[in-house]
Amino acid sequence: MGMDGRATAVGHLDADCFYVSAERVRDAFLVDKPVGVLGNQGACVIAKSYEMKAAGVKTGEPIWEALVKCPSGIYIKRDFRWYEVLSRLMLGLMQDASRRVEYYSIDEFFFRAEPGRGETFEGLAKALRDRIEECVGVPVTVGIARTRTLAKLISDTAKPAGARAVLDPAAEEELLAGLPVTEITGIAGRRAERLSAWGITTCLHLARADRALVRRLLTASGEALWWEINGDPVQAIQCRRPAHKTLSRGGSLGEATSEPVLLYAWLVRNVERLIEELRYHEVAAGRIKVFLMYKTGHTGFGQRTLAVPSDRFDVLLEAARPCLRQAWARGATATHMHLIAEDLAPRGQSALSFFDPPARRLRAEAVARVKAEINDRIGRFALRSAATLYLPAIYADGANAYDICDVRDKMCF
């Protein structure tokens, strides 16, 4: 019950084929057609419509394979700036409807479900679904249950455009009996194998399993899921994202390369992007790590601890350069790079380094201010390090200017 005496439960709202739906909002021509949204390099399908799914196209499939399966499909480069616009509109509507809303991902929200007077939980789910589609134009599915884990299971099974509330234990049991345990977020791969060895293959098996056994097999996080699917809410709705323990930037290099000059250009790009994030969160990095993934499947790695935490371009690049050398394998073709900042400290609360001359520090900070002011006024990356000039195609393609990780304040990513 809520503080005002109204019955409460947990809701989960998830947009249906969100990236495709967002493209259809601004171009009705795409409605009812097979549509695939491509990653920033245009190399693979990162989202697909139900029509394209029916043709056999899978998420993550290379574009050349998708074209064979669905030659009549319409393939569009993703646009996370536009997706964020619609995501924020959905968030605002959710906050109007509930006093506690968690911005879980760009198209997913958990919320405290509180029906109005004379309204049922099922009626609330339908009202929210219809309100989002009416105001934003995006179809969504809503599930309401006693816990967030159950709510997500319900919404997942009600897609597309469903609205369902299940709060009766008998109805919960019927739902859980028909779902493999891998339908629960957080249970897959090795975790599922451990459970399977004990005959736990469905959600209901897990609910009926011994709690101590589940904890031994899946640790405390798995035990929390056990409580949740048994109707005991132990995972709170987080209205504000907890502080980051790490920040990172990186991803696919687009065209795989073994050229050191190109790898260095990507390193500089990721340092500049990482600094944007450090400054947004008002933290400084105490340790830098660089990962390179290669076509052979192996990974190169390098790390460096800074004398004092910093968010300065010259300091972070000086630390990241030897990390790249450690991660680099001569002649090997790299496909991905990730730059990670750890040991985050509040910005401006660390002692100055004895080895950082004041004149150098003041000059670097002045350059950073000018750079930020110009980019804020003209456009992101309008002014950047000359080392990135080796990546003209990346900066010429607007799809590369904004990524899913740039949509801030979500719980995931």
Short mmCIF file of C-alpha atoms in Angstrom, two decimals:
data_model
loop_
_atom_site.label_atom_id
_atom_site.label_comp_id
_atom_site.label_asym_id
_atom_site.label_seq_id
_atom_site.Cartn_x
_atom_site.Cartn_y
_atom_site.Cartn_z
CA MET A 1 0.00 0.00 0.00
CA GLY A 2 1.12 3.57 -0.64
CA MET A 3 1.42 6.19 2.08
CA ASP A 4 -2.04 7.50 1.18
CA GLY A 5 -3.61 4.04 1.54
CA ARG A 6 -3.89 3.26 -2.18
CA ALA A 7 -2.91 -0.19 -3.40
CA THR A 8 0.47 -0.20 -5.17
CA ALA A 9 2.43 -2.59 -7.34
CA VAL A 10 5.39 -2.39 -9.73
CA GLY A 11 4.99 -1.63 -13.42
CA HIS A 12 7.29 -2.14 -16.39
CA LEU A 13 6.78 -0.22 -19.64
CA ASP A 14 8.80 -1.24 -22.68
CA ALA A 15 8.56 0.27 -26.17
CA ASP A 16 7.94 -2.18 -29.01
CA CYS A 17 10.73 -2.19 -31.65
CA PHE A 18 11.65 1.26 -30.34
CA TYR A 19 14.26 2.33 -32.90
CA VAL A 20 12.01 1.25 -35.78
CA SER A 21 8.95 2.80 -34.12
CA ALA A 22 10.86 6.08 -33.67
CA GLU A 23 11.74 6.12 -37.37
CA ARG A 24 8.08 5.53 -38.23
CA VAL A 25 7.01 8.48 -36.07
CA ARG A 26 8.83 10.89 -38.39
CA ASP A 27 8.22 8.96 -41.62
CA ALA A 28 4.83 7.26 -41.93
CA PHE A 29 5.99 5.67 -45.20
CA LEU A 30 7.81 3.08 -43.07
CA VAL A 31 4.66 1.85 -41.30
CA ASP A 32 3.87 -1.86 -41.97
CA LYS A 33 7.05 -2.26 -44.04
CA PRO A 34 10.10 -4.42 -43.18
CA VAL A 35 12.52 -1.95 -41.59
CA GLY A 36 16.00 -2.53 -40.19
CA VAL A 37 17.99 0.02 -38.20
CA LEU A 38 21.75 -0.20 -38.74
CA GLY A 39 24.62 0.50 -36.36
CA ASN A 40 26.73 3.63 -36.76
CA GLN A 41 29.04 1.97 -39.28
CA GLY A 42 26.09 0.54 -41.21
CA ALA A 43 27.56 -2.95 -40.91
CA CYS A 44 24.88 -4.77 -38.91
CA VAL A 45 21.20 -4.67 -37.99
CA ILE A 46 20.78 -3.42 -34.41
CA ALA A 47 16.96 -3.31 -34.50
CA LYS A 48 14.27 -4.67 -36.77
CA SER A 49 10.52 -4.45 -37.29
CA TYR A 50 8.26 -7.44 -36.78
CA GLU A 51 7.90 -7.63 -40.57
CA MET A 52 11.66 -7.98 -40.98
CA LYS A 53 11.84 -10.45 -38.10
CA ALA A 54 9.29 -12.61 -39.96
CA ALA A 55 11.73 -12.73 -42.87
CA GLY A 56 14.31 -14.34 -40.58
CA VAL A 57 16.57 -11.34 -39.94
CA LYS A 58 18.18 -11.41 -36.48
CA THR A 59 19.48 -8.57 -34.33
CA GLY A 60 23.24 -8.21 -34.79
CA GLU A 61 23.18 -9.82 -38.24
CA PRO A 62 25.56 -8.33 -40.85
CA ILE A 63 23.81 -6.17 -43.42
CA TRP A 64 24.93 -8.38 -46.32
CA GLU A 65 23.23 -11.41 -44.73
CA ALA A 66 20.10 -9.44 -43.87
CA LEU A 67 19.82 -8.29 -47.52
CA VAL A 68 19.76 -11.91 -48.67
CA LYS A 69 16.95 -12.79 -46.26
CA CYS A 70 15.00 -9.56 -46.75
CA PRO A 71 15.96 -7.89 -50.04
CA SER A 72 12.81 -5.73 -49.97
CA GLY A 73 13.68 -4.35 -46.55
CA ILE A 74 14.33 -0.67 -45.85
CA TYR A 75 17.61 -0.17 -43.99
CA ILE A 76 18.23 3.06 -42.06
CA LYS A 77 21.27 4.36 -40.14
CA ARG A 78 20.38 4.84 -36.48
CA ASP A 79 19.85 8.31 -34.97
CA PHE A 80 20.15 8.29 -31.18
CA ARG A 81 19.54 12.04 -30.90
CA TRP A 82 16.03 11.51 -32.29
CA TYR A 83 15.46 8.40 -30.20
CA GLU A 84 16.40 10.36 -27.09
CA VAL A 85 13.82 13.06 -27.94
CA LEU A 86 11.04 10.46 -27.93
CA SER A 87 12.52 8.70 -24.90
CA ARG A 88 12.43 11.94 -22.87
CA LEU A 89 8.81 12.52 -23.93
CA MET A 90 7.91 9.04 -22.65
CA LEU A 91 9.80 9.69 -19.41
CA GLY A 92 7.84 12.91 -18.86
CA LEU A 93 4.51 11.13 -19.37
CA MET A 94 5.57 8.36 -17.00
CA GLN A 95 6.51 10.91 -14.34
CA ASP A 96 3.08 12.49 -14.73
CA ALA A 97 1.48 9.10 -14.10
CA SER A 98 3.59 7.85 -11.19
CA ARG A 99 5.44 9.33 -8.23
CA ARG A 100 8.33 6.90 -8.62
CA VAL A 101 9.79 6.22 -12.07
CA GLU A 102 13.08 4.55 -12.96
CA TYR A 103 14.62 5.52 -16.31
CA TYR A 104 16.02 2.05 -16.89
CA SER A 105 16.99 2.33 -20.55
CA ILE A 106 16.21 4.49 -23.55
CA ASP A 107 12.93 2.61 -24.09
CA GLU A 108 12.25 0.94 -20.72
CA PHE A 109 10.81 2.27 -17.47
CA PHE A 110 9.95 0.77 -14.09
CA PHE A 111 7.37 2.64 -12.03
CA ARG A 112 5.21 2.43 -8.94
CA ALA A 113 1.76 1.49 -10.19
CA GLU A 114 -1.02 3.30 -8.33
CA PRO A 115 -4.49 3.01 -9.88
CA GLY A 116 -6.85 5.93 -9.43
CA ARG A 117 -10.11 5.62 -7.56
CA GLY A 118 -12.28 3.00 -9.22
CA GLU A 119 -9.44 2.01 -11.58
CA THR A 120 -7.96 -1.49 -11.75
CA PHE A 121 -4.30 -2.32 -12.28
CA GLU A 122 -5.22 -3.73 -15.68
CA GLY A 123 -7.05 -0.50 -16.49
CA LEU A 124 -3.99 1.51 -15.45
CA ALA A 125 -1.75 -0.59 -17.72
CA LYS A 126 -4.06 0.00 -20.68
CA ALA A 127 -4.37 3.72 -19.96
CA LEU A 128 -0.58 4.14 -19.87
CA ARG A 129 -0.12 2.16 -23.08
CA ASP A 130 -2.74 4.22 -24.90
CA ARG A 131 -1.43 7.52 -23.51
CA ILE A 132 2.12 6.90 -24.75
CA GLU A 133 0.98 5.89 -28.21
CA GLU A 134 -1.40 8.85 -28.46
CA CYS A 135 1.14 11.48 -27.32
CA VAL A 136 4.43 10.07 -28.65
CA GLY A 137 3.31 7.78 -31.46
CA VAL A 138 5.33 4.84 -30.18
CA PRO A 139 3.62 1.50 -29.40
CA VAL A 140 4.51 0.14 -25.95
CA THR A 141 3.73 -2.83 -23.75
CA VAL A 142 2.96 -2.50 -20.04
CA GLY A 143 3.13 -5.19 -17.36
CA ILE A 144 2.15 -4.74 -13.71
CA ALA A 145 2.92 -7.20 -10.91
CA ARG A 146 3.97 -7.51 -7.28
CA THR A 147 7.69 -7.10 -8.11
CA ARG A 148 9.80 -5.59 -10.88
CA THR A 149 11.11 -8.97 -12.05
CA LEU A 150 7.57 -10.30 -12.42
CA ALA A 151 6.45 -7.06 -14.10
CA LYS A 152 9.16 -7.41 -16.75
CA LEU A 153 8.29 -11.06 -17.36
CA ILE A 154 4.65 -10.06 -17.84
CA SER A 155 5.41 -7.23 -20.27
CA ASP A 156 7.81 -9.45 -22.23
CA THR A 157 5.07 -12.06 -22.71
CA ALA A 158 2.42 -9.46 -23.59
CA LYS A 159 4.28 -7.95 -26.57
CA PRO A 160 3.48 -6.30 -28.86
CA ALA A 161 1.22 -3.46 -27.66
CA GLY A 162 -0.01 -5.45 -24.69
CA ALA A 163 -1.24 -4.26 -21.30
CA ARG A 164 -1.55 -6.84 -18.54
CA ALA A 165 -1.60 -6.95 -14.76
CA VAL A 166 -0.95 -10.19 -12.87
CA LEU A 167 -1.06 -9.96 -9.08
CA ASP A 168 -2.82 -13.19 -8.09
CA PRO A 169 -0.35 -15.89 -6.92
CA ALA A 170 -2.17 -18.61 -8.88
CA ALA A 171 -1.95 -16.56 -12.09
CA GLU A 172 1.73 -15.87 -11.37
CA GLU A 173 2.38 -19.60 -11.02
CA GLU A 174 0.70 -20.30 -14.35
CA LEU A 175 2.84 -17.63 -16.00
CA LEU A 176 6.10 -18.87 -14.47
CA ALA A 177 5.42 -22.51 -15.40
CA GLY A 178 5.43 -21.67 -19.10
CA LEU A 179 8.63 -19.60 -19.18
CA PRO A 180 12.21 -20.89 -19.41
CA VAL A 181 14.41 -19.60 -16.61
CA THR A 182 16.50 -17.72 -19.18
CA GLU A 183 13.58 -15.29 -19.63
CA ILE A 184 14.65 -13.70 -16.33
CA THR A 185 17.07 -10.83 -16.91
CA GLY A 186 20.36 -11.83 -15.29
CA ILE A 187 20.08 -15.57 -15.95
CA ALA A 188 21.78 -16.89 -19.09
CA GLY A 189 24.80 -18.88 -20.17
CA ARG A 190 26.74 -20.29 -17.24
CA ARG A 191 24.09 -19.35 -14.70
CA ALA A 192 21.46 -21.25 -16.67
CA GLU A 193 23.81 -24.25 -16.94
CA ARG A 194 24.33 -24.31 -13.16
CA LEU A 195 20.58 -24.28 -12.58
CA SER A 196 19.92 -26.89 -15.26
CA ALA A 197 22.25 -29.34 -13.49
CA TRP A 198 19.77 -29.22 -10.59
CA GLY A 199 16.71 -29.61 -12.81
CA ILE A 200 15.85 -25.92 -12.67
CA THR A 201 14.86 -25.02 -16.22
CA THR A 202 11.67 -22.96 -15.87
CA CYS A 203 10.86 -19.83 -13.88
CA LEU A 204 8.50 -21.86 -11.71
CA HIS A 205 11.28 -24.37 -10.97
CA LEU A 206 13.39 -21.47 -9.73
CA ALA A 207 10.56 -20.10 -7.60
CA ARG A 208 10.06 -23.51 -5.98
CA ALA A 209 13.79 -24.20 -5.51
CA ASP A 210 15.48 -24.04 -2.13
CA ARG A 211 16.56 -20.46 -1.46
CA ALA A 212 19.92 -21.48 0.02
CA LEU A 213 20.66 -23.58 -3.08
CA VAL A 214 19.84 -20.67 -5.36
CA ARG A 215 22.15 -18.41 -3.36
CA ARG A 216 24.94 -20.98 -3.58
CA LEU A 217 24.50 -21.34 -7.33
CA LEU A 218 23.82 -17.70 -8.26
CA THR A 219 25.21 -15.67 -5.32
CA ALA A 220 23.26 -12.89 -3.59
CA SER A 221 22.04 -11.37 -6.87
CA GLY A 222 20.44 -14.67 -7.83
CA GLU A 223 18.83 -14.95 -4.41
CA ALA A 224 17.30 -11.50 -4.97
CA LEU A 225 15.70 -12.82 -8.17
CA TRP A 226 14.34 -15.80 -6.20
CA TRP A 227 12.60 -13.44 -3.76
CA GLU A 228 11.29 -11.34 -6.63
CA ILE A 229 9.68 -14.17 -8.59
CA ASN A 230 8.09 -15.37 -5.37
CA GLY A 231 6.35 -12.00 -5.08
CA ASP A 232 8.59 -10.34 -2.48
CA PRO A 233 9.92 -6.99 -3.81
CA VAL A 234 13.58 -6.63 -2.88
CA GLN A 235 14.76 -4.57 -5.87
CA ALA A 236 13.82 -0.93 -5.36
CA ILE A 237 12.75 1.52 -8.04
CA GLN A 238 15.67 3.91 -8.48
CA CYS A 239 14.46 7.41 -9.34
CA ARG A 240 18.02 8.69 -9.66
CA ARG A 241 20.93 6.87 -11.18
CA PRO A 242 23.62 5.93 -8.60
CA ALA A 243 27.04 7.49 -9.12
CA HIS A 244 29.17 5.76 -11.73
CA LYS A 245 32.02 3.56 -10.52
CA THR A 246 33.59 3.63 -13.98
CA LEU A 247 33.08 5.57 -17.21
CA SER A 248 34.03 4.35 -20.65
CA ARG A 249 33.93 5.20 -24.32
CA GLY A 250 34.72 3.10 -27.36
CA GLY A 251 33.24 0.38 -29.52
CA SER A 252 33.63 -0.82 -33.07
CA LEU A 253 36.40 0.69 -35.20
CA GLY A 254 34.14 0.38 -38.22
CA GLU A 255 36.66 -0.89 -40.71
CA ALA A 256 39.07 -3.25 -38.95
CA THR A 257 42.66 -2.04 -39.02
CA SER A 258 46.23 -2.91 -38.07
CA GLU A 259 47.56 0.59 -38.82
CA PRO A 260 49.10 2.21 -35.70
CA VAL A 261 48.24 5.73 -36.89
CA LEU A 262 44.55 4.80 -37.19
CA LEU A 263 44.52 3.09 -33.81
CA TYR A 264 46.07 6.20 -32.27
CA ALA A 265 43.44 8.38 -33.98
CA TRP A 266 40.71 6.22 -32.43
CA LEU A 267 42.41 6.48 -29.04
CA VAL A 268 42.37 10.28 -29.25
CA ARG A 269 38.71 10.26 -30.32
CA ASN A 270 37.79 8.11 -27.34
CA VAL A 271 39.81 10.29 -24.95
CA GLU A 272 37.91 13.38 -26.14
CA ARG A 273 34.57 11.60 -25.76
CA LEU A 274 35.54 10.26 -22.33
CA ILE A 275 36.46 13.76 -21.13
CA GLU A 276 32.97 14.99 -22.10
CA GLU A 277 31.52 12.35 -19.80
CA LEU A 278 33.94 13.01 -16.95
CA ARG A 279 33.08 16.70 -17.02
CA TYR A 280 29.34 16.05 -17.20
CA HIS A 281 29.55 13.93 -14.05
CA GLU A 282 32.10 16.28 -12.45
CA VAL A 283 34.61 13.53 -11.74
CA ALA A 284 38.25 12.87 -12.60
CA ALA A 285 39.89 9.58 -13.58
CA GLY A 286 42.45 7.97 -11.29
CA ARG A 287 43.24 5.03 -13.60
CA ILE A 288 42.99 4.53 -17.36
CA LYS A 289 42.58 1.19 -19.15
CA VAL A 290 42.70 0.48 -22.89
CA PHE A 291 41.32 -2.69 -24.45
CA LEU A 292 41.83 -3.72 -28.09
CA MET A 293 39.87 -6.61 -29.57
CA TYR A 294 41.30 -8.40 -32.60
CA LYS A 295 39.88 -10.45 -35.46
CA THR A 296 41.67 -13.49 -34.06
CA GLY A 297 39.47 -13.31 -30.96
CA HIS A 298 42.17 -12.32 -28.51
CA THR A 299 42.23 -9.08 -26.52
CA GLY A 300 45.10 -6.70 -25.82
CA PHE A 301 45.10 -4.69 -22.61
CA GLY A 302 47.05 -1.87 -20.99
CA GLN A 303 46.50 0.26 -17.90
CA ARG A 304 48.09 3.22 -16.15
CA THR A 305 47.46 4.80 -12.73
CA LEU A 306 47.67 8.59 -12.68
CA ALA A 307 49.67 10.49 -10.08
CA VAL A 308 46.50 12.42 -9.23
CA PRO A 309 42.99 12.05 -10.73
CA SER A 310 42.48 14.22 -13.81
CA ASP A 311 40.01 15.11 -16.56
CA ARG A 312 42.53 17.01 -18.68
CA PHE A 313 43.10 16.01 -22.29
CA ASP A 314 46.90 16.25 -22.17
CA VAL A 315 47.18 14.24 -18.94
CA LEU A 316 44.74 11.50 -19.96
CA LEU A 317 46.23 11.12 -23.43
CA GLU A 318 49.72 10.93 -21.93
CA ALA A 319 48.47 8.10 -19.69
CA ALA A 320 46.49 6.33 -22.43
CA ARG A 321 49.29 6.30 -25.02
CA PRO A 322 51.46 3.68 -23.26
CA CYS A 323 48.29 1.69 -22.52
CA LEU A 324 47.65 1.49 -26.26
CA ARG A 325 51.23 0.34 -26.82
CA GLN A 326 50.68 -2.46 -24.28
CA ALA A 327 47.43 -3.50 -25.91
CA TRP A 328 48.78 -3.31 -29.48
CA ALA A 329 49.82 -6.50 -31.29
CA ARG A 330 52.06 -5.78 -34.27
CA GLY A 331 50.42 -6.85 -37.54
CA ALA A 332 47.19 -8.00 -35.89
CA THR A 333 43.91 -6.54 -37.15
CA ALA A 334 41.89 -4.77 -34.46
CA THR A 335 38.09 -4.52 -34.60
CA HIS A 336 37.14 -2.75 -31.34
CA MET A 337 38.67 -0.37 -28.81
CA HIS A 338 37.45 0.52 -25.33
CA LEU A 339 38.85 3.23 -23.05
CA ILE A 340 37.83 2.96 -19.39
CA ALA A 341 38.24 5.46 -16.55
CA GLU A 342 38.36 4.01 -13.03
CA ASP A 343 39.03 5.21 -9.48
CA LEU A 344 36.78 8.20 -10.10
CA ALA A 345 37.16 11.14 -7.72
CA PRO A 346 35.11 14.34 -7.40
CA ARG A 347 36.53 16.95 -9.73
CA GLY A 348 38.69 19.58 -8.05
CA GLN A 349 39.01 17.71 -4.75
CA SER A 350 42.42 16.15 -5.42
CA ALA A 351 45.78 17.68 -4.59
CA LEU A 352 47.72 19.18 -7.48
CA SER A 353 50.56 17.12 -8.83
CA PHE A 354 54.09 18.21 -7.90
CA PHE A 355 55.18 17.22 -11.42
CA ASP A 356 52.56 19.36 -13.18
CA PRO A 357 53.98 22.90 -13.60
CA PRO A 358 51.36 25.63 -12.95
CA ALA A 359 51.97 27.27 -16.34
CA ARG A 360 51.29 23.99 -18.15
CA ARG A 361 48.15 23.33 -16.10
CA LEU A 362 46.73 26.82 -16.68
CA ARG A 363 47.44 26.63 -20.40
CA ALA A 364 45.78 23.20 -20.71
CA GLU A 365 42.70 24.36 -18.79
CA ALA A 366 42.42 27.48 -20.97
CA VAL A 367 42.62 25.37 -24.15
CA ALA A 368 39.94 23.02 -22.78
CA ARG A 369 37.61 25.97 -22.04
CA VAL A 370 38.01 27.41 -25.54
CA LYS A 371 37.49 23.99 -27.10
CA ALA A 372 34.30 23.39 -25.09
CA GLU A 373 32.91 26.86 -25.85
CA ILE A 374 33.45 26.48 -29.61
CA ASN A 375 31.97 22.99 -29.73
CA ASP A 376 28.96 24.05 -27.65
CA ARG A 377 28.32 26.91 -30.06
CA ILE A 378 29.15 25.32 -33.43
CA GLY A 379 28.69 21.61 -32.90
CA ARG A 380 30.20 18.58 -31.23
CA PHE A 381 33.72 17.77 -32.50
CA ALA A 382 33.87 20.98 -34.59
CA LEU A 383 37.19 21.59 -32.84
CA ARG A 384 39.18 18.48 -32.01
CA SER A 385 42.70 17.08 -31.91
CA ALA A 386 44.47 16.98 -35.26
CA ALA A 387 45.36 13.35 -34.55
CA THR A 388 41.76 12.45 -35.46
CA LEU A 389 42.13 13.82 -39.01
CA TYR A 390 42.95 10.25 -40.07
CA LEU A 391 39.26 9.39 -39.48
CA PRO A 392 37.49 11.68 -41.98
CA ALA A 393 34.62 9.26 -42.70
CA ILE A 394 33.79 8.97 -39.00
CA TYR A 395 33.48 12.70 -38.43
CA ALA A 396 31.73 13.32 -41.77
CA ASP A 397 28.93 10.88 -40.89
CA GLY A 398 26.46 12.52 -38.50
CA ALA A 399 25.41 9.13 -37.16
CA ASN A 400 28.79 8.90 -35.43
CA ALA A 401 28.32 12.14 -33.50
CA TYR A 402 25.96 10.69 -30.89
CA ASP A 403 25.71 7.21 -29.43
CA ILE A 404 23.46 5.32 -27.03
CA CYS A 405 25.91 5.96 -24.18
CA ASP A 406 25.49 9.71 -24.74
CA VAL A 407 21.86 9.47 -23.59
CA ARG A 408 22.56 10.21 -19.95
CA ASP A 409 20.90 9.34 -16.62
CA LYS A 410 19.64 5.91 -17.65
CA MET A 411 20.27 3.04 -15.24
CA CYS A 412 21.95 0.88 -17.90
CA PHE A 413 24.74 1.88 -20.33
#
